[in-house]
Coordinates of C-alpha atoms (C1' of nucleotides) in Angstrom, one line a residue:
Chain A
M1 CA -0.5 15.3 -20.2
P2 CA 2.1 16.0 -17.5
T3 CA 1.5 15.2 -13.8
R4 CA -0.1 18.2 -12.0
T5 CA 2.0 19.3 -9.1
R6 CA 0.3 18.5 -5.8
T7 CA -0.9 21.3 -3.6
E8 CA -1.3 19.2 -0.5
W9 CA 0.5 16.3 1.1
S10 CA -0.3 13.8 3.8
I11 CA 1.9 13.5 6.9
Q12 CA 3.7 10.4 5.5
E13 CA 4.3 12.1 2.2
V14 CA 5.9 15.0 3.9
A15 CA 7.9 12.7 6.0
R16 CA 9.3 10.9 2.9
L17 CA 9.9 14.2 1.2
T18 CA 11.9 15.8 3.9
G19 CA 13.4 12.8 5.6
V20 CA 11.9 13.4 9.0
T21 CA 9.6 11.0 10.8
S22 CA 5.8 11.5 11.1
R23 CA 6.3 11.4 14.8
T24 CA 8.5 14.4 14.5
L25 CA 5.8 16.3 12.5
R26 CA 3.2 15.4 15.1
H27 CA 5.6 16.7 17.8
Y28 CA 6.1 20.0 16.0
D29 CA 2.3 20.3 15.8
A30 CA 1.9 19.5 19.4
V31 CA 4.4 22.2 20.5
G32 CA 3.0 24.7 18.1
L33 CA 6.1 24.9 16.0
L34 CA 4.5 23.7 12.8
P35 CA 0.8 23.2 12.7
P36 CA -0.5 21.6 9.5
S37 CA -2.1 23.9 7.0
R38 CA -5.3 21.9 7.3
V39 CA -6.8 19.2 9.5
G40 CA -9.5 17.0 8.0
D41 CA -12.7 16.1 9.8
N42 CA -11.1 12.8 10.4
G43 CA -8.2 14.4 12.2
Y44 CA -5.8 13.8 9.3
R45 CA -3.0 16.4 9.0
W46 CA -2.4 18.0 5.6
Y47 CA 0.5 20.2 4.6
D48 CA 0.7 22.7 1.7
A49 CA 3.7 24.3 -0.1
L50 CA 3.9 27.3 2.3
T51 CA 3.9 25.0 5.3
L52 CA 6.6 22.9 3.7
V53 CA 8.7 26.0 3.2
R54 CA 8.3 26.8 6.9
L55 CA 9.3 23.2 7.7
Q56 CA 12.4 23.5 5.6
R57 CA 13.5 26.5 7.6
V58 CA 12.8 24.7 10.8
L59 CA 15.0 21.9 9.6
V60 CA 17.8 24.2 8.6
L61 CA 17.9 25.8 12.0
R62 CA 17.5 22.5 13.7
G63 CA 20.5 21.3 11.7
L64 CA 22.5 24.2 13.2
G65 CA 21.6 22.9 16.6
L66 CA 19.1 25.5 17.8
P67 CA 16.5 24.4 20.4
L68 CA 12.9 24.2 19.2
P69 CA 11.7 27.3 21.2
A70 CA 14.5 29.4 19.7
I71 CA 13.5 28.2 16.2
A72 CA 9.9 29.1 16.8
R73 CA 10.9 32.6 17.9
A74 CA 13.3 33.0 15.0
L75 CA 10.7 32.0 12.4
D76 CA 7.9 34.1 13.8
D77 CA 10.0 37.2 13.5
E78 CA 12.6 37.2 10.7
Q79 CA 14.4 39.9 12.7
D80 CA 15.1 37.5 15.5
T81 CA 16.8 34.9 13.3
L82 CA 20.1 36.7 13.2
A83 CA 20.0 37.4 16.9
A84 CA 19.2 33.8 17.7
L85 CA 22.0 32.6 15.6
R86 CA 24.5 34.9 17.1
D87 CA 23.4 33.9 20.5
H88 CA 23.6 30.3 19.6
L89 CA 27.1 30.8 18.2
S90 CA 28.4 32.2 21.4
R91 CA 26.9 29.2 23.3
L92 CA 28.6 26.9 20.9
R93 CA 32.0 28.6 21.5
T94 CA 31.5 28.3 25.3
E95 CA 30.7 24.6 24.8
Q96 CA 33.7 24.2 22.7
E97 CA 36.0 25.6 25.4
R98 CA 34.4 23.3 28.0
L99 CA 34.9 20.3 25.8
T100 CA 38.5 21.2 25.1
R101 CA 39.3 21.6 28.8
R102 CA 37.4 18.5 29.6
A103 CA 39.3 16.5 27.0
A104 CA 42.6 17.8 28.4
S105 CA 41.5 16.8 31.9
V106 CA 40.7 13.3 30.8
E107 CA 44.0 13.0 29.0
R108 CA 45.9 14.1 32.1
T109 CA 43.9 11.6 34.2
I110 CA 44.7 8.8 31.8
T111 CA 48.4 9.6 31.9
T112 CA 48.3 9.7 35.7
L113 CA 46.6 6.4 35.9
E114 CA 49.0 4.9 33.3
E115 CA 51.9 6.0 35.5
G116 CA 50.5 4.1 38.4
G117 CA 48.7 7.0 40.0
R118 CA 45.5 6.7 41.8
L119 CA 42.2 8.2 40.8
M120 CA 41.8 11.5 42.4
A121 CA 40.9 15.1 41.7
E122 CA 43.4 17.1 39.7
D123 CA 45.9 19.3 41.3
M124 CA 45.6 17.4 44.5
F125 CA 47.2 18.7 47.6
D126 CA 50.0 16.7 49.1
G127 CA 48.7 17.4 52.5
F128 CA 45.8 19.7 53.3
D129 CA 46.2 23.2 52.1
H130 CA 47.9 25.7 54.4
T131 CA 48.3 23.3 57.3
Q132 CA 50.9 21.5 55.3
Y133 CA 53.3 24.4 55.5
K134 CA 54.7 24.3 59.0
E135 CA 56.5 27.6 59.0
E136 CA 53.5 29.4 57.5
V137 CA 51.2 28.2 60.1
T138 CA 53.4 28.7 63.1
E139 CA 54.4 32.2 62.0
R140 CA 50.9 33.3 61.5
W141 CA 48.9 31.5 64.1
G142 CA 51.4 30.1 66.5
E143 CA 53.2 26.9 67.3
D144 CA 50.1 25.4 69.1
A145 CA 47.9 25.7 66.0
Y146 CA 50.4 23.6 63.9
A147 CA 51.0 21.0 66.5
S148 CA 47.3 20.6 67.1
G149 CA 46.5 20.2 63.4
D150 CA 49.4 17.9 62.9
R151 CA 48.4 15.6 65.7
W152 CA 44.8 15.5 64.4
W153 CA 46.1 14.6 60.9
R154 CA 48.3 11.8 62.1
G155 CA 45.6 10.4 64.2
M156 CA 43.4 9.6 61.2
S157 CA 43.3 6.4 59.2
P158 CA 44.5 6.5 55.6
A159 CA 40.9 6.3 54.3
E160 CA 39.9 9.2 56.5
Q161 CA 42.9 11.2 55.3
Q162 CA 42.0 10.5 51.7
V163 CA 38.5 11.8 52.3
W164 CA 40.0 15.0 53.7
Q165 CA 42.4 15.3 50.8
E166 CA 39.8 14.8 48.2
R167 CA 37.5 17.1 50.0
A168 CA 40.1 19.9 49.9
A169 CA 40.9 19.1 46.3
R170 CA 37.3 19.3 45.1
L171 CA 36.8 22.5 47.0
A172 CA 39.8 23.9 45.2
T173 CA 38.7 22.8 41.7
D174 CA 35.2 24.1 42.4
W175 CA 36.7 27.5 43.3
A176 CA 38.9 27.5 40.2
E177 CA 36.1 26.5 38.0
A178 CA 33.8 29.2 39.3
A179 CA 36.5 31.7 38.9
A180 CA 37.1 30.7 35.3
R181 CA 33.4 31.1 34.6
G182 CA 33.5 34.7 35.8
V183 CA 31.2 34.2 38.8
E184 CA 30.7 37.2 41.0
P185 CA 32.3 37.0 44.5
A186 CA 29.1 38.2 46.1
S187 CA 26.9 35.8 44.1
D188 CA 25.0 33.0 45.8
E189 CA 27.2 30.4 44.1
A190 CA 30.4 32.0 45.4
Q191 CA 29.0 32.4 48.9
A192 CA 28.0 28.8 48.9
L193 CA 31.6 27.9 48.1
A194 CA 32.7 30.2 50.9
Q195 CA 30.4 28.4 53.2
R196 CA 31.9 25.1 52.2
H197 CA 35.3 26.6 52.7
A198 CA 34.5 27.7 56.2
D199 CA 32.9 24.4 57.1
W200 CA 36.0 22.7 55.9
L201 CA 38.3 24.9 57.9
S202 CA 36.3 24.6 61.0
G203 CA 36.9 20.8 61.0
I204 CA 40.6 21.3 61.5
P205 CA 41.8 21.5 65.1
G206 CA 44.1 24.4 65.6
T207 CA 42.0 26.6 63.4
P208 CA 41.2 29.8 65.2
G209 CA 37.5 29.4 66.1
H210 CA 37.6 25.7 65.9
G211 CA 35.0 24.3 68.3
T212 CA 32.7 27.2 67.7
G213 CA 31.5 25.5 64.5
R214 CA 33.0 28.2 62.3
P215 CA 36.4 29.9 61.9
A216 CA 37.1 33.3 63.2
K217 CA 36.3 36.2 60.8
E218 CA 39.8 37.7 60.7
Y219 CA 41.2 34.2 60.1
L220 CA 39.1 33.8 57.0
V221 CA 40.1 37.2 55.7
G222 CA 43.7 36.6 56.5
L223 CA 43.7 33.3 54.7
G224 CA 42.2 34.9 51.6
E225 CA 45.1 37.4 51.6
M226 CA 47.6 34.7 51.9
Y227 CA 46.1 32.8 49.0
V228 CA 46.7 35.8 46.8
A229 CA 50.1 36.7 48.2
D230 CA 51.6 33.2 48.1
E231 CA 52.3 31.5 44.8
R232 CA 51.8 28.1 46.2
F233 CA 48.3 28.7 47.3
A234 CA 47.3 30.8 44.3
K235 CA 48.3 27.9 42.1
T236 CA 45.8 25.8 43.9
Y237 CA 42.9 28.1 43.2
G238 CA 43.7 28.6 39.5
G239 CA 46.4 31.3 39.6
T240 CA 46.3 34.9 40.8
E241 CA 42.8 35.6 39.4
G242 CA 41.4 32.5 41.0
A243 CA 43.0 33.4 44.3
T244 CA 41.7 36.9 44.1
F245 CA 38.2 35.6 43.5
V246 CA 38.5 33.3 46.5
R247 CA 39.8 36.1 48.7
D248 CA 37.0 38.5 47.6
A249 CA 34.3 35.9 48.1
L250 CA 35.7 35.0 51.5
R251 CA 35.8 38.6 52.6
V252 CA 32.2 39.1 51.6
Y253 CA 31.3 35.9 53.5
A254 CA 33.2 37.0 56.6
D255 CA 31.5 40.4 56.5
S256 CA 28.1 38.7 56.6
M257 CA 28.9 36.4 59.5
Chain B
M1 CA 40.9 16.8 74.4
P2 CA 40.8 17.0 70.6
T3 CA 37.6 16.3 68.7
R4 CA 37.4 12.6 67.8
T5 CA 37.2 12.1 64.1
R6 CA 33.7 11.0 63.1
T7 CA 33.3 7.5 61.6
E8 CA 29.8 8.1 60.2
W9 CA 28.1 11.0 58.6
S10 CA 24.4 11.8 57.8
I11 CA 23.3 12.6 54.3
Q12 CA 23.3 16.3 54.9
E13 CA 26.7 16.2 56.4
V14 CA 28.1 14.4 53.4
A15 CA 26.3 16.9 51.2
R16 CA 28.0 19.8 52.9
L17 CA 31.4 18.0 52.9
T18 CA 31.4 17.3 49.2
G19 CA 29.3 20.0 47.8
V20 CA 26.7 17.8 46.2
T21 CA 23.0 17.9 47.2
S22 CA 21.3 15.3 49.3
R23 CA 19.0 14.7 46.3
T24 CA 22.0 13.6 44.3
L25 CA 23.1 11.2 47.0
R26 CA 19.6 9.7 47.1
H27 CA 19.7 9.4 43.3
Y28 CA 23.1 7.6 43.4
D29 CA 21.6 5.2 46.0
A30 CA 18.5 4.7 43.8
V31 CA 20.5 3.8 40.7
G32 CA 22.9 1.6 42.7
L33 CA 25.9 3.7 42.1
L34 CA 26.6 4.6 45.8
P35 CA 24.5 2.9 48.4
P36 CA 25.1 4.2 52.0
S37 CA 27.3 2.1 54.2
R38 CA 24.4 1.7 56.6
V39 CA 20.6 2.4 56.7
G40 CA 19.0 3.0 60.1
D41 CA 15.7 1.4 61.1
N42 CA 14.1 4.7 60.4
G43 CA 15.4 4.7 56.9
Y44 CA 18.1 7.3 57.5
R45 CA 21.2 6.9 55.3
W46 CA 24.7 6.9 57.0
Y47 CA 28.0 7.1 55.2
D48 CA 31.4 5.9 56.5
A49 CA 34.9 6.9 55.3
L50 CA 35.2 4.2 52.8
T51 CA 31.9 5.1 51.2
L52 CA 33.1 8.7 51.0
V53 CA 36.2 7.6 49.2
R54 CA 34.0 5.9 46.7
L55 CA 31.9 9.1 46.4
Q56 CA 35.0 11.1 45.7
R57 CA 36.0 8.8 42.9
V58 CA 32.4 9.1 41.5
L59 CA 32.7 12.9 41.6
V60 CA 36.1 12.9 39.9
L61 CA 34.8 10.8 37.0
R62 CA 31.6 12.8 36.9
G63 CA 33.7 15.9 36.6
L64 CA 35.3 14.4 33.6
G65 CA 31.9 14.0 32.0
L66 CA 31.4 10.2 32.2
P67 CA 27.8 9.0 32.4
L68 CA 26.8 7.4 35.6
P69 CA 26.6 3.8 34.2
A70 CA 30.1 4.1 32.9
I71 CA 31.2 5.4 36.3
A72 CA 29.6 2.4 38.0
R73 CA 31.4 0.0 35.7
A74 CA 34.7 1.8 36.0
L75 CA 34.6 1.8 39.8
D76 CA 33.5 -1.8 40.2
D77 CA 36.5 -3.0 38.2
E78 CA 39.6 -0.8 38.5
Q79 CA 40.8 -2.3 35.2
D80 CA 37.9 -0.8 33.4
T81 CA 38.6 2.7 34.5
L82 CA 41.3 3.3 32.0
A83 CA 39.3 1.7 29.2
A84 CA 36.3 3.8 30.1
L85 CA 38.4 7.0 30.1
R86 CA 40.0 6.2 26.7
D87 CA 36.6 5.4 25.3
H88 CA 35.2 8.6 26.8
L89 CA 38.1 10.6 25.3
S90 CA 37.4 9.4 21.8
R91 CA 33.8 10.4 22.2
L92 CA 34.9 13.8 23.4
R93 CA 37.0 14.2 20.3
T94 CA 34.2 13.3 18.1
E95 CA 31.9 15.7 19.9
Q96 CA 34.6 18.4 19.5
E97 CA 34.7 17.9 15.8
R98 CA 30.9 18.1 15.5
L99 CA 30.8 21.3 17.5
T100 CA 33.6 22.8 15.4
R101 CA 31.7 22.0 12.2
R102 CA 28.5 23.2 13.6
A103 CA 29.9 26.5 14.7
A104 CA 31.4 27.0 11.2
S105 CA 28.0 26.3 9.7
V106 CA 26.3 28.8 12.0
E107 CA 28.9 31.4 11.1
R108 CA 28.4 30.9 7.4
T109 CA 24.7 31.1 7.8
I110 CA 25.0 34.4 9.8
T111 CA 27.2 35.8 7.1
T112 CA 24.8 34.7 4.4
L113 CA 21.9 36.3 6.2
E114 CA 23.8 39.5 6.8
E115 CA 24.5 39.8 3.1
G116 CA 20.8 39.7 2.4
G117 CA 20.6 36.0 1.7
R118 CA 17.6 33.9 2.6
L119 CA 17.5 31.1 5.2
M120 CA 18.2 27.9 3.4
A121 CA 20.3 24.7 3.5
E122 CA 23.9 25.2 2.8
D123 CA 25.4 24.5 -0.6
M124 CA 22.0 25.0 -2.2
F125 CA 21.5 24.1 -5.8
D126 CA 20.9 27.0 -8.1
G127 CA 18.3 24.9 -9.8
F128 CA 17.6 21.3 -9.2
D129 CA 20.5 18.9 -9.6
H130 CA 21.3 17.4 -13.0
T131 CA 18.2 18.7 -14.6
Q132 CA 19.7 22.2 -14.5
Y133 CA 22.3 21.2 -17.0
K134 CA 20.7 21.2 -20.4
E135 CA 23.5 19.6 -22.4
E136 CA 24.1 16.9 -19.8
V137 CA 20.5 15.9 -19.8
T138 CA 19.9 16.0 -23.5
E139 CA 23.1 14.2 -24.3
R140 CA 22.4 11.4 -21.9
W141 CA 18.6 11.0 -21.9
G142 CA 17.4 12.9 -25.0
E143 CA 15.9 16.2 -25.8
D144 CA 12.4 15.2 -24.6
A145 CA 13.6 14.5 -21.1
Y146 CA 15.0 18.0 -20.7
A147 CA 12.0 19.8 -22.3
S148 CA 9.6 17.8 -20.2
G149 CA 11.6 18.6 -17.0
D150 CA 12.0 22.2 -17.9
R151 CA 8.2 22.7 -18.6
W152 CA 7.4 21.0 -15.3
W153 CA 9.8 23.3 -13.4
R154 CA 8.5 26.5 -15.0
G155 CA 5.0 25.4 -14.3
M156 CA 5.4 25.6 -10.6
S157 CA 4.8 28.5 -8.3
P158 CA 7.9 30.1 -6.5
A159 CA 6.8 28.5 -3.2
E160 CA 6.6 25.1 -4.8
Q161 CA 10.0 25.6 -6.5
Q162 CA 11.5 26.5 -3.2
V163 CA 10.1 23.4 -1.6
W164 CA 11.8 21.4 -4.4
Q165 CA 15.1 23.2 -4.1
E166 CA 15.3 22.8 -0.4
R167 CA 14.3 19.2 -0.6
A168 CA 17.1 18.6 -3.0
A169 CA 19.5 20.6 -0.8
R170 CA 18.6 18.7 2.3
L171 CA 19.0 15.4 0.5
A172 CA 22.4 16.4 -0.6
T173 CA 23.5 17.5 2.9
D174 CA 22.2 14.4 4.4
W175 CA 24.2 12.4 1.9
A176 CA 27.3 14.4 2.6
E177 CA 26.9 14.1 6.3
A178 CA 26.4 10.3 6.2
A179 CA 29.5 10.0 3.9
A180 CA 31.5 12.1 6.4
R181 CA 30.4 9.8 9.2
G182 CA 31.7 6.8 7.3
V183 CA 28.3 5.1 6.9
E184 CA 28.4 1.9 4.9
P185 CA 26.7 2.1 1.4
A186 CA 24.8 -1.1 2.1
S187 CA 23.6 0.0 5.6
D188 CA 20.0 0.7 6.4
E189 CA 20.7 4.3 6.8
A190 CA 22.3 4.7 3.4
Q191 CA 19.6 2.7 1.7
A192 CA 17.0 4.9 3.3
L193 CA 18.7 7.8 1.7
A194 CA 18.8 6.0 -1.6
Q195 CA 15.1 5.5 -1.2
R196 CA 14.6 9.2 -0.7
H197 CA 16.8 9.9 -3.6
A198 CA 14.7 7.6 -5.9
D199 CA 11.5 9.1 -4.5
W200 CA 12.8 12.5 -5.3
L201 CA 13.8 11.7 -8.8
S202 CA 10.6 9.9 -9.6
G203 CA 8.7 13.2 -9.0
I204 CA 10.5 14.9 -12.0
P205 CA 8.8 14.5 -15.3
G206 CA 11.2 13.4 -18.0
T207 CA 12.9 11.0 -15.6
P208 CA 13.2 7.6 -17.2
G209 CA 10.6 5.5 -15.3
H210 CA 8.6 8.6 -14.2
G211 CA 5.0 7.5 -13.8
T212 CA 5.9 4.1 -12.6
G213 CA 6.5 5.5 -9.2
R214 CA 10.2 4.9 -9.3
P215 CA 13.1 5.6 -11.6
A216 CA 14.5 3.0 -14.0
K217 CA 17.4 0.9 -12.5
E218 CA 20.0 1.8 -15.1
Y219 CA 19.0 5.5 -14.8
L220 CA 19.9 5.4 -11.1
V221 CA 23.2 3.6 -11.7
G222 CA 24.0 6.0 -14.5
L223 CA 23.3 9.0 -12.3
G224 CA 25.6 7.6 -9.6
E225 CA 28.4 7.3 -12.1
M226 CA 27.8 10.8 -13.3
Y227 CA 27.9 12.2 -9.8
V228 CA 31.4 10.7 -9.4
A229 CA 32.7 11.7 -12.8
D230 CA 31.5 15.3 -12.9
E231 CA 33.0 17.8 -10.5
R232 CA 29.9 19.9 -10.4
F233 CA 27.8 17.0 -9.0
A234 CA 30.6 15.6 -6.8
K235 CA 30.9 18.9 -5.0
T236 CA 27.2 18.8 -4.2
Y237 CA 27.7 15.5 -2.3
G238 CA 30.8 16.4 -0.4
G239 CA 33.5 15.8 -3.0
T240 CA 34.7 12.7 -4.7
E241 CA 34.4 10.5 -1.6
G242 CA 30.9 11.7 -1.0
A243 CA 29.9 11.1 -4.6
T244 CA 31.5 7.7 -4.5
F245 CA 29.5 6.8 -1.4
V246 CA 26.3 8.0 -3.1
R247 CA 27.1 6.0 -6.2
D248 CA 27.7 2.8 -4.3
A249 CA 24.6 3.2 -2.2
L250 CA 22.5 3.9 -5.3
R251 CA 24.0 0.8 -7.0
V252 CA 23.1 -1.4 -4.0
Y253 CA 19.7 0.1 -4.0
A254 CA 19.2 -0.4 -7.7
D255 CA 20.3 -4.0 -7.4
S256 CA 17.6 -4.7 -4.8
M257 CA 14.8 -3.1 -6.7
Chain C
dC1 C1' -21.1 -6.2 1.7
dC2 C1' -17.2 -7.7 4.1
dT3 C1' -12.4 -8.1 4.8
dT4 C1' -7.9 -6.7 4.4
dG5 C1' -4.1 -3.7 5.0
dA6 C1' -1.9 0.6 4.8
dG7 C1' -2.2 5.0 6.9
dC8 C1' -3.9 7.9 10.3
dT9 C1' -5.3 9.2 15.0
dT10 C1' -4.5 9.9 20.2
dG11 C1' -2.3 8.4 24.4
dA12 C1' 1.5 7.0 27.2
dC13 C1' 6.1 5.4 28.6
dG14 C1' 11.3 5.9 28.2
dT15 C1' 15.5 8.7 28.0
dA16 C1' 20.0 11.4 31.8
dG17 C1' 20.6 13.4 35.9
dC18 C1' 19.0 15.3 38.9
dG19 C1' 15.8 20.1 40.7
dT20 C1' 11.9 20.9 43.0
dC21 C1' 7.8 20.6 45.5
dA22 C1' 4.6 17.8 48.5
dA23 C1' 3.2 15.2 52.3
dC24 C1' 4.9 12.7 56.4
dT25 C1' 7.9 10.9 60.0
dC26 C1' 11.9 11.3 63.5
dG27 C1' 14.4 13.3 67.1
dT28 C1' 15.6 16.8 70.1
dA29 C1' 15.3 21.3 72.4
dG30 C1' 12.3 24.5 74.8
Chain D
dC1 C1' 3.4 19.4 74.4
dT2 C1' 5.0 21.5 70.6
dA3 C1' 7.9 23.4 67.4
dC4 C1' 11.5 22.9 64.2
dG5 C1' 15.3 21.0 61.6
dA6 C1' 16.5 16.8 59.2
dG7 C1' 15.2 12.7 57.3
dT8 C1' 12.0 9.8 54.3
dT9 C1' 9.4 8.3 50.0
dG10 C1' 6.9 9.6 45.9
dA11 C1' 6.1 12.1 41.7
dC12 C1' 6.4 15.7 38.1
dG13 C1' 9.5 18.5 35.0
dC14 C1' 13.1 19.1 31.4
dT15 C1' 14.8 18.0 25.5
dA16 C1' 13.1 16.0 21.4
dC17 C1' 11.5 12.9 19.9
dG18 C1' 11.5 6.8 19.5
dT19 C1' 8.6 3.2 20.2
dC20 C1' 4.8 0.6 21.1
dA21 C1' -0.4 0.1 21.7
dA22 C1' -5.3 0.4 20.7
dG23 C1' -8.5 2.1 17.7
dC24 C1' -10.5 4.8 13.5
dT25 C1' -10.4 5.7 8.1
dC26 C1' -10.2 4.7 3.5
dA27 C1' -9.5 2.6 -1.0
dA28 C1' -9.2 -1.9 -3.2
dG29 C1' -10.3 -6.9 -3.8
dG30 C1' -13.3 -11.1 -3.3

DNA sequence: CCTTGAGCTTGACGTAGCGTCAACTCGTAG
DNA sequence: CTACGAGTTGACGCTACGTCAAGCTCAAGG
């Protein structure tokens, strides 16, 4: 007489059958993803063949990396499965790009360190943004502005200078990263960056508006145009698109001042 | 008179300077990553230029994706920075591969579903492993074994059959995945898989040892050899390397029975 | 009938890196 | 004196469970 096929399995049996832990099964019950087909008077969980089929599907989707809530939605409506997978795939692609960029950054940093460089943000400025270009500054905002900024810069200790440099560098990379992500110039995030940019500028003596706690409106707008027009600045903000994004964000910010 | 450069900043000022939130700074203090240079009698945190330099480095490394404990170690010993980055880079590469494979799986699954397929583990068996090949089974373990397995299979409902199919499929993918990760055949993980494999086999009538709760030793070893020798089975476990891994793990398991 | 032991139950904490209240205190300007 | 902005210390939330801990259930053995 052949062994009759079971119609119900205990939680441990299911665990051994599928290779998951009983803790996981209890978790799936707790979050409503996979309630047992029957719960005994003693609280024991029992699973039937249909429930196991559902579990298999859960495990397939989990293996593809979908979060549990997405799995729940996908299973409750077969229609949603494809949509969920497509959505998931696009997120995977995004994540892939991020990883690739990050790995490249780490590699560059390693190379820099190996060559005796110090640990600092990528694409560091040699000095501090526009103020490093004497002719640019004097031409646009006068001799006094440059002299004043230069004196201020020389008056700082190396540690203080480094703080300023890194601050400028991080601001630049944050701009570039936001631009790469396609953030809107008028968004809260971009405006927060513009705010930081203005704060940063207002700390530099010689800046039009310095002492008022914030730079002059037309100074901000003019700077934005310069970032776009001048290769050297555009590079800092991630090329022409990046600089354009910065300019637009700064203009919006200036308009709301 | 030019503005004197500050020598100390409050937590909010630092937050604005660097673009992080004050909550983050408190967190870094709490975990010992970046204690303020001074704490007032009132509990206020104050940061000086040197502390800010350390913060910059923290942010650079964080931007590269290092976990906070690794950042702490790297900063406390400059020597460790390079090692930490190289270590991190290798993890990034591994993660990249995983993502690539995962994305490919999702794509295949989407394609399968679009073509009207059902949601199941990849590389599904048409039937259930070796028992699907009549001549193989009868030649090696006799006519009765096949007939008995076949009757058992036909006697199940479609839902029950699907449970069995998926169970076999997941076991196979778990084997293949472990093999790809370079798991040792004698490791706990591989032996747990062997255990699952034995459990699975022992549920099939006709299996030598069926009824005793576990398959016969020489049956397990023989199966392992067959997986390696026969293309059709090797493919199931991820090619020749995968099948070899399964065979070795099964042999170790059988020896310890 | 009692004990053992395997199997089951329900909590509850830990994980990484903060975001987000909540409830208070501090310090300065009006 | 009071309001308000800035600071403080908790403490919970998030993802998907792993890992005890304490106690109940059930079938087998003495």
